[in-house]
PDB file of C-alpha atoms in Angstrom:
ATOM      1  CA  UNK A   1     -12.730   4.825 -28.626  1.00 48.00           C
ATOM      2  CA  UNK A   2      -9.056   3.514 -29.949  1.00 50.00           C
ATOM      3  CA  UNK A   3      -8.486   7.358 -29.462  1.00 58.00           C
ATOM      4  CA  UNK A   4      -8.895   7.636 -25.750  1.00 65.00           C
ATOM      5  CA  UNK A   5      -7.738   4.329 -24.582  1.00 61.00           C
ATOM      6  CA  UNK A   6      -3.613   4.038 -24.298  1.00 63.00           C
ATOM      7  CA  UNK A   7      -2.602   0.460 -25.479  1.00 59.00           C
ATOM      8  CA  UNK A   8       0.823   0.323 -24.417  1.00 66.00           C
ATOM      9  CA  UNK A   9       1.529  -2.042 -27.347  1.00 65.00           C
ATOM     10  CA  UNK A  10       3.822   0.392 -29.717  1.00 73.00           C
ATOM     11  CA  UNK A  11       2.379   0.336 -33.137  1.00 79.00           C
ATOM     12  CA  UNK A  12      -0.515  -1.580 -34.274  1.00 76.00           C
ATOM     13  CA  UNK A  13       0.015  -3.485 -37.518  1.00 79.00           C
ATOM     14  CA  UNK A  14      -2.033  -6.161 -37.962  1.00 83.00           C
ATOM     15  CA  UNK A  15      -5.544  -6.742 -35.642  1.00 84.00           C
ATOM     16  CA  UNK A  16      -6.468  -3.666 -33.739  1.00 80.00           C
ATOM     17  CA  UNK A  17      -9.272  -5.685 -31.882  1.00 81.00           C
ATOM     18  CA  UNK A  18      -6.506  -8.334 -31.189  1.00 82.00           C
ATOM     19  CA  UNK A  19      -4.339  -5.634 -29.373  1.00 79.00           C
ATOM     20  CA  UNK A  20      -6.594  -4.166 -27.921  1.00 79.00           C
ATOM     21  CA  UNK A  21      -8.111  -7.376 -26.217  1.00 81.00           C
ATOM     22  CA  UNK A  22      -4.150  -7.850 -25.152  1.00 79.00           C
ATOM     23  CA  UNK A  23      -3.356  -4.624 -23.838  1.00 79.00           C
ATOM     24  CA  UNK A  24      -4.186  -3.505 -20.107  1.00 77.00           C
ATOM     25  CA  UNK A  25      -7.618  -3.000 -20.163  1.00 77.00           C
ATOM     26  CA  UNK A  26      -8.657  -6.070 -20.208  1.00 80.00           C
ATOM     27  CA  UNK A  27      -6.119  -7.682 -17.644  1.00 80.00           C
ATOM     28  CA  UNK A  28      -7.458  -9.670 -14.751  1.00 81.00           C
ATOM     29  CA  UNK A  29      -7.504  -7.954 -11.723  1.00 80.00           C
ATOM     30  CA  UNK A  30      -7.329 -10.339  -8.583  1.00 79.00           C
ATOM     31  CA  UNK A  31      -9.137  -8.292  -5.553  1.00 79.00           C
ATOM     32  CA  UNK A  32      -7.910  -9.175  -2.198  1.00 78.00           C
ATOM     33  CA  UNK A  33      -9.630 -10.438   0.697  1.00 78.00           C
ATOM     34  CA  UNK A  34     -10.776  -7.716   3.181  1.00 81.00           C
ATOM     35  CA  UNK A  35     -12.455 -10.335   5.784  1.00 85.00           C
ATOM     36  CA  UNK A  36     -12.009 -13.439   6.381  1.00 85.00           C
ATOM     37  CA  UNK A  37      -9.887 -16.379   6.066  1.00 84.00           C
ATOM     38  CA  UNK A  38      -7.401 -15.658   3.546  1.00 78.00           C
ATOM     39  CA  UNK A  39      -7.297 -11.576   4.370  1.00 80.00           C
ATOM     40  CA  UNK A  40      -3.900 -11.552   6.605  1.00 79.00           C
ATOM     41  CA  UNK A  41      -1.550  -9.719   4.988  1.00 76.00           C
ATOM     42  CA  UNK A  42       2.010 -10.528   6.831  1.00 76.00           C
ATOM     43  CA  UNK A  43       3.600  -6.950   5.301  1.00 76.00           C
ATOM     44  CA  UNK A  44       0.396  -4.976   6.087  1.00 70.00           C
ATOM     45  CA  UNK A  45       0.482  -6.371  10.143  1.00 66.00           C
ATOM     46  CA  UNK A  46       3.778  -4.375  10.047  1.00 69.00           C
ATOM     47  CA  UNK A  47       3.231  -0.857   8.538  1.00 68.00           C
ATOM     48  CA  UNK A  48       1.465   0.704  11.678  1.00 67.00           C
ATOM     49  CA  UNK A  49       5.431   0.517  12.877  1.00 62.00           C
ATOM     50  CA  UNK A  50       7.267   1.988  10.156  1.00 60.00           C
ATOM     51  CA  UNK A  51       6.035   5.810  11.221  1.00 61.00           C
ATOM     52  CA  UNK A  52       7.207   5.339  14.650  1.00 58.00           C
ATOM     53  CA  UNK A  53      11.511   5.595  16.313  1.00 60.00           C
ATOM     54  CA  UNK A  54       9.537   4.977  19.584  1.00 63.00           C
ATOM     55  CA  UNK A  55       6.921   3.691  21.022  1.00 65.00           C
ATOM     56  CA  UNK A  56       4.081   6.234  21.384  1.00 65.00           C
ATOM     57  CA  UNK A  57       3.922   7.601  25.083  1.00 68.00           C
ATOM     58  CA  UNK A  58       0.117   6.415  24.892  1.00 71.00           C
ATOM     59  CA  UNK A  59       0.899   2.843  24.983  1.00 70.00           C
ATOM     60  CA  UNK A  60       3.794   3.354  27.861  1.00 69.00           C
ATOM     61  CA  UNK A  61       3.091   3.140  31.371  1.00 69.00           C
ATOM     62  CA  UNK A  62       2.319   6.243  33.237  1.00 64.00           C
ATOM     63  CA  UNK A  63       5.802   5.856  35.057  1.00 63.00           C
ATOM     64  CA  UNK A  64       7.553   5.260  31.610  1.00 55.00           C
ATOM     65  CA  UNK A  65       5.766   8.518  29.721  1.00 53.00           C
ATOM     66  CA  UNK A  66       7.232  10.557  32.572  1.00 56.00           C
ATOM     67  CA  UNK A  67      10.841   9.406  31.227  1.00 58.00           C
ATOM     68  CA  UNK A  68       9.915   9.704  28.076  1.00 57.00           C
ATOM     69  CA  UNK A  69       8.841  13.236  28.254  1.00 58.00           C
ATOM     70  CA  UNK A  70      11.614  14.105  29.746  1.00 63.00           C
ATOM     71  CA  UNK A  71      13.862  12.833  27.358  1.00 60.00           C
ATOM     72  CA  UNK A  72      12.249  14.762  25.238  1.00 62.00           C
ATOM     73  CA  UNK A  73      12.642  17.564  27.143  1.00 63.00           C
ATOM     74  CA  UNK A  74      16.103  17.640  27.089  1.00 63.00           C
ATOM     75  CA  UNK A  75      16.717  16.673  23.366  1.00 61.00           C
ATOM     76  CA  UNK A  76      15.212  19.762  22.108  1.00 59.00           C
TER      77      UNK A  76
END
């Protein structure tokens, strides 16, 4: 099992159980809320901006896309 399992600990010298018990394996892991009070993430209500420059022509009115498209037009 010691074989398979990387300790991250360097060397063992003294207490292989004792290292092993230390090492990463058996670190808490704290799950985060999915639902419910306690599950807003402030960085995560963010990220669905980071892919865009602009705003997508979806969410524009239909006498903004117009605009936008050709804008677009004439960039390329």
């Amino acid at each position: 099992m010691a074989g398979k399992v990387q300790l991250n600990k360097g060397k063992i010298r003294d207490n292989a159980l004792k290292a092993l018990v230390k090492s990463n394996l058996f670190r808490h892991k704290v799950e985060r809320k999915r639902k419910g009070k306690g599950s807003y993430n402030r960085q995560e209500a963010k990220k669905w901006r980071d892919g865009f420059d602009t705003v997508p022509s979806f969410l524009l009115p239909v006498s903004r896309r117009m605009s936008n498209v050709e804008a677009f037009a004439a960039a390329a």
